[in-house]
Amino acid sequence: KASLRTRAFGRVLRYTTSTLSTNADALLALQQSNATPIPHGSVFLTECQTAGRGRRGRTWHSPPQGNIYTSLVVLPTPGGTRVGPWLSWIPLFTALATADALAATTGLPISVKWPNDLLIDTKKIGGILCEQTTRPDKTVAVVIGIGLNINAPLDSFPEELTAGATTLAVEGGRPVDRVALLAELFLRLEQRLDRLLTDGPTGMIDEFTQRCSTLGKTVRVSLEQGRIVEGVAESIGPDGCLRIRVISDSAQPPASSLLEVRSA
Ligand code: BTN
């Protein structure tokens, strides 16, 4: 039977059968945390979201019937070490830990599309949305939101999404035990955050590079003010940025320069 093997992650857990968005719930709870303290590692978990949020203002479709929608609270100084210097690594270490947990539980080949889409081949099985808020004591806390397509039937997604998405149950041919997966996920997240805080991101760059399906490929990125850059994704920089060898840039005449892209 699966059991929680973490110190902090998931030890306080708020479970609902439905909510607007677990990220919104966690952010609100943090803003009100002088009334009810929210410990580091607190988890918000739901079966179904009616206003699930994706990156870049998109909607995250969150049907019931067996997926995972969860948000995890990271406080600024867990165990006394400041998270601040490594903030830009939070989306990437989360993607790495989640990919590890999914691969370990299902045996499926999971890859990461920079900065933090979870894929099987080219199909999306999960996404991550990190948001920050200021607590009543003026310190900044981070909410890590993770949405995973696990057991919910693909036809419960809108038609325009089913082409680009898949689920673990479809790929593996059998339903996945979500409790075991969550226990593995919280453990991997906690261990990776511990390592990030003690060793910094150096080792993580290599590991991310190995899991990342983006590197070596030609990518097209939309930047601010409609700027579109096409180029070859070359490497991950020291703050987790993606370095692109530019082929064409709508804002500038083509030049073979190296552009560093940071996730919004
Ligand atoms: C993306 O790929 O666009 C990120 C999707 C993140 C979805 C998760 S589900 C749990 C948490 N609550 C939300 O409203 N969003 C995140």
PDB file of N, CA and C in Angstrom, residues 1-36:
ATOM      1  N   LYS A   1       0.853  -1.217   0.000  1.00  0.00           N
ATOM      2  CA  LYS A   1       0.000   0.000   0.000  1.00  0.00           C
ATOM      3  C   LYS A   1       0.873   1.246   0.000  1.00  0.00           C
ATOM      4  N   ALA A   2       0.437   2.250  -0.743  1.00  0.00           N
ATOM      5  CA  ALA A   2       1.224   3.483  -0.827  1.00  0.00           C
ATOM      6  C   ALA A   2       1.104   4.271   0.471  1.00  0.00           C
ATOM      7  N   SER A   3       2.236   4.791   0.919  1.00  0.00           N
ATOM      8  CA  SER A   3       2.140   5.695   2.051  1.00  0.00           C
ATOM      9  C   SER A   3       3.095   6.846   1.825  1.00  0.00           C
ATOM     10  N   LEU A   4       2.835   7.937   2.505  1.00  0.00           N
ATOM     11  CA  LEU A   4       3.602   9.150   2.322  1.00  0.00           C
ATOM     12  C   LEU A   4       4.965   9.010   2.990  1.00  0.00           C
ATOM     13  N   ARG A   5       6.019   9.288   2.225  1.00  0.00           N
ATOM     14  CA  ARG A   5       7.375   9.145   2.768  1.00  0.00           C
ATOM     15  C   ARG A   5       8.097  10.481   2.873  1.00  0.00           C
ATOM     16  N   THR A   6       7.350  11.557   2.976  1.00  0.00           N
ATOM     17  CA  THR A   6       7.946  12.898   3.007  1.00  0.00           C
ATOM     18  C   THR A   6       8.023  13.445   4.435  1.00  0.00           C
ATOM     19  N   ARG A   7       8.847  14.499   4.611  1.00  0.00           N
ATOM     20  CA  ARG A   7       8.840  15.238   5.876  1.00  0.00           C
ATOM     21  C   ARG A   7       7.675  16.209   5.912  1.00  0.00           C
ATOM     22  N   ALA A   8       7.589  17.043   4.873  1.00  0.00           N
ATOM     23  CA  ALA A   8       6.614  18.126   4.884  1.00  0.00           C
ATOM     24  C   ALA A   8       5.578  18.028   3.763  1.00  0.00           C
ATOM     25  N   PHE A   9       6.026  17.646   2.571  1.00  0.00           N
ATOM     26  CA  PHE A   9       5.132  17.726   1.414  1.00  0.00           C
ATOM     27  C   PHE A   9       3.945  16.772   1.566  1.00  0.00           C
ATOM     28  N   GLY A  10       2.757  17.343   1.516  1.00  0.00           N
ATOM     29  CA  GLY A  10       1.535  16.548   1.590  1.00  0.00           C
ATOM     30  C   GLY A  10       1.119  16.157   2.986  1.00  0.00           C
ATOM     31  N   ARG A  11       1.877  16.622   4.009  1.00  0.00           N
ATOM     32  CA  ARG A  11       1.511  16.275   5.408  1.00  0.00           C
ATOM     33  C   ARG A  11       0.260  17.035   5.835  1.00  0.00           C
ATOM     34  N   VAL A  12       0.109  18.253   5.272  1.00  0.00           N
ATOM     35  CA  VAL A  12      -1.169  18.964   5.437  1.00  0.00           C
ATOM     36  C   VAL A  12      -1.815  18.946   4.060  1.00  0.00           C
ATOM     37  N   LEU A  13      -3.013  18.389   3.984  1.00  0.00           N
ATOM     38  CA  LEU A  13      -3.620  18.208   2.676  1.00  0.00           C
ATOM     39  C   LEU A  13      -5.101  18.584   2.726  1.00  0.00           C
ATOM     40  N   ARG A  14      -5.477  19.493   1.830  1.00  0.00           N
ATOM     41  CA  ARG A  14      -6.890  19.850   1.735  1.00  0.00           C
ATOM     42  C   ARG A  14      -7.467  19.242   0.471  1.00  0.00           C
ATOM     43  N   TYR A  15      -8.385  18.300   0.667  1.00  0.00           N
ATOM     44  CA  TYR A  15      -8.978  17.583  -0.467  1.00  0.00           C
ATOM     45  C   TYR A  15     -10.402  18.065  -0.697  1.00  0.00           C
ATOM     46  N   THR A  16     -10.728  18.352  -1.965  1.00  0.00           N
ATOM     47  CA  THR A  16     -12.107  18.720  -2.298  1.00  0.00           C
ATOM     48  C   THR A  16     -12.547  17.865  -3.489  1.00  0.00           C
ATOM     49  N   THR A  17     -13.865  17.675  -3.625  1.00  0.00           N
ATOM     50  CA  THR A  17     -14.320  16.922  -4.798  1.00  0.00           C
ATOM     51  C   THR A  17     -14.409  17.830  -6.016  1.00  0.00           C
ATOM     52  N   SER A  18     -14.570  19.151  -5.787  1.00  0.00           N
ATOM     53  CA  SER A  18     -14.579  20.093  -6.898  1.00  0.00           C
ATOM     54  C   SER A  18     -14.219  21.476  -6.383  1.00  0.00           C
ATOM     55  N   THR A  19     -13.523  22.250  -7.211  1.00  0.00           N
ATOM     56  CA  THR A  19     -13.207  23.625  -6.841  1.00  0.00           C
ATOM     57  C   THR A  19     -12.976  24.413  -8.126  1.00  0.00           C
ATOM     58  N   LEU A  20     -12.863  25.733  -8.027  1.00  0.00           N
ATOM     59  CA  LEU A  20     -12.561  26.532  -9.217  1.00  0.00           C
ATOM     60  C   LEU A  20     -11.163  26.167  -9.706  1.00  0.00           C
ATOM     61  N   SER A  21     -10.164  26.334  -8.811  1.00  0.00           N
ATOM     62  CA  SER A  21      -8.763  26.089  -9.162  1.00  0.00           C
ATOM     63  C   SER A  21      -7.986  25.885  -7.866  1.00  0.00           C
ATOM     64  N   THR A  22      -7.200  24.820  -7.794  1.00  0.00           N
ATOM     65  CA  THR A  22      -6.425  24.600  -6.562  1.00  0.00           C
ATOM     66  C   THR A  22      -5.338  25.666  -6.412  1.00  0.00           C
ATOM     67  N   ASN A  23      -4.822  26.201  -7.532  1.00  0.00           N
ATOM     68  CA  ASN A  23      -3.855  27.304  -7.407  1.00  0.00           C
ATOM     69  C   ASN A  23      -4.523  28.517  -6.767  1.00  0.00           C
ATOM     70  N   ALA A  24      -5.726  28.838  -7.231  1.00  0.00           N
ATOM     71  CA  ALA A  24      -6.450  29.978  -6.651  1.00  0.00           C
ATOM     72  C   ALA A  24      -6.717  29.729  -5.165  1.00  0.00           C
ATOM     73  N   ASP A  25      -7.094  28.503  -4.805  1.00  0.00           N
ATOM     74  CA  ASP A  25      -7.354  28.168  -3.397  1.00  0.00           C
ATOM     75  C   ASP A  25      -6.101  28.363  -2.554  1.00  0.00           C
ATOM     76  N   ALA A  26      -4.960  27.895  -3.063  1.00  0.00           N
ATOM     77  CA  ALA A  26      -3.707  27.979  -2.306  1.00  0.00           C
ATOM     78  C   ALA A  26      -3.269  29.440  -2.162  1.00  0.00           C
ATOM     79  N   LEU A  27      -3.393  30.208  -3.242  1.00  0.00           N
ATOM     80  CA  LEU A  27      -2.986  31.621  -3.186  1.00  0.00           C
ATOM     81  C   LEU A  27      -3.840  32.381  -2.176  1.00  0.00           C
ATOM     82  N   LEU A  28      -5.133  32.121  -2.197  1.00  0.00           N
ATOM     83  CA  LEU A  28      -6.037  32.799  -1.263  1.00  0.00           C
ATOM     84  C   LEU A  28      -5.710  32.416   0.180  1.00  0.00           C
ATOM     85  N   ALA A  29      -5.481  31.126   0.400  1.00  0.00           N
ATOM     86  CA  ALA A  29      -5.154  30.659   1.757  1.00  0.00           C
ATOM     87  C   ALA A  29      -3.869  31.326   2.248  1.00  0.00           C
ATOM     88  N   LEU A  30      -2.887  31.501   1.364  1.00  0.00           N
ATOM     89  CA  LEU A  30      -1.625  32.148   1.756  1.00  0.00           C
ATOM     90  C   LEU A  30      -1.848  33.614   2.100  1.00  0.00           C
ATOM     91  N   GLN A  31      -2.700  34.264   1.315  1.00  0.00           N
ATOM     92  CA  GLN A  31      -2.968  35.684   1.581  1.00  0.00           C
ATOM     93  C   GLN A  31      -3.678  35.855   2.918  1.00  0.00           C
ATOM     94  N   GLN A  32      -4.402  34.831   3.330  1.00  0.00           N
ATOM     95  CA  GLN A  32      -5.131  34.919   4.606  1.00  0.00           C
ATOM     96  C   GLN A  32      -4.422  34.157   5.710  1.00  0.00           C
ATOM     97  N   SER A  33      -3.120  33.914   5.543  1.00  0.00           N
ATOM     98  CA  SER A  33      -2.466  32.969   6.437  1.00  0.00           C
ATOM     99  C   SER A  33      -2.144  33.534   7.816  1.00  0.00           C
ATOM    100  N   ASN A  34      -2.507  34.771   8.102  1.00  0.00           N
ATOM    101  CA  ASN A  34      -2.390  35.143   9.517  1.00  0.00           C
ATOM    102  C   ASN A  34      -3.567  34.595  10.325  1.00  0.00           C
ATOM    103  N   ALA A  35      -4.696  34.349   9.644  1.00  0.00           N
ATOM    104  CA  ALA A  35      -5.840  33.726  10.323  1.00  0.00           C
ATOM    105  C   ALA A  35      -5.584  32.226  10.514  1.00  0.00           C
ATOM    106  N   THR A  36      -5.292  31.523   9.423  1.00  0.00           N
ATOM    107  CA  THR A  36      -4.973  30.092   9.497  1.00  0.00           C
ATOM    108  C   THR A  36      -3.603  29.878   8.865  1.00  0.00           C
TER     109      THR A  36
END
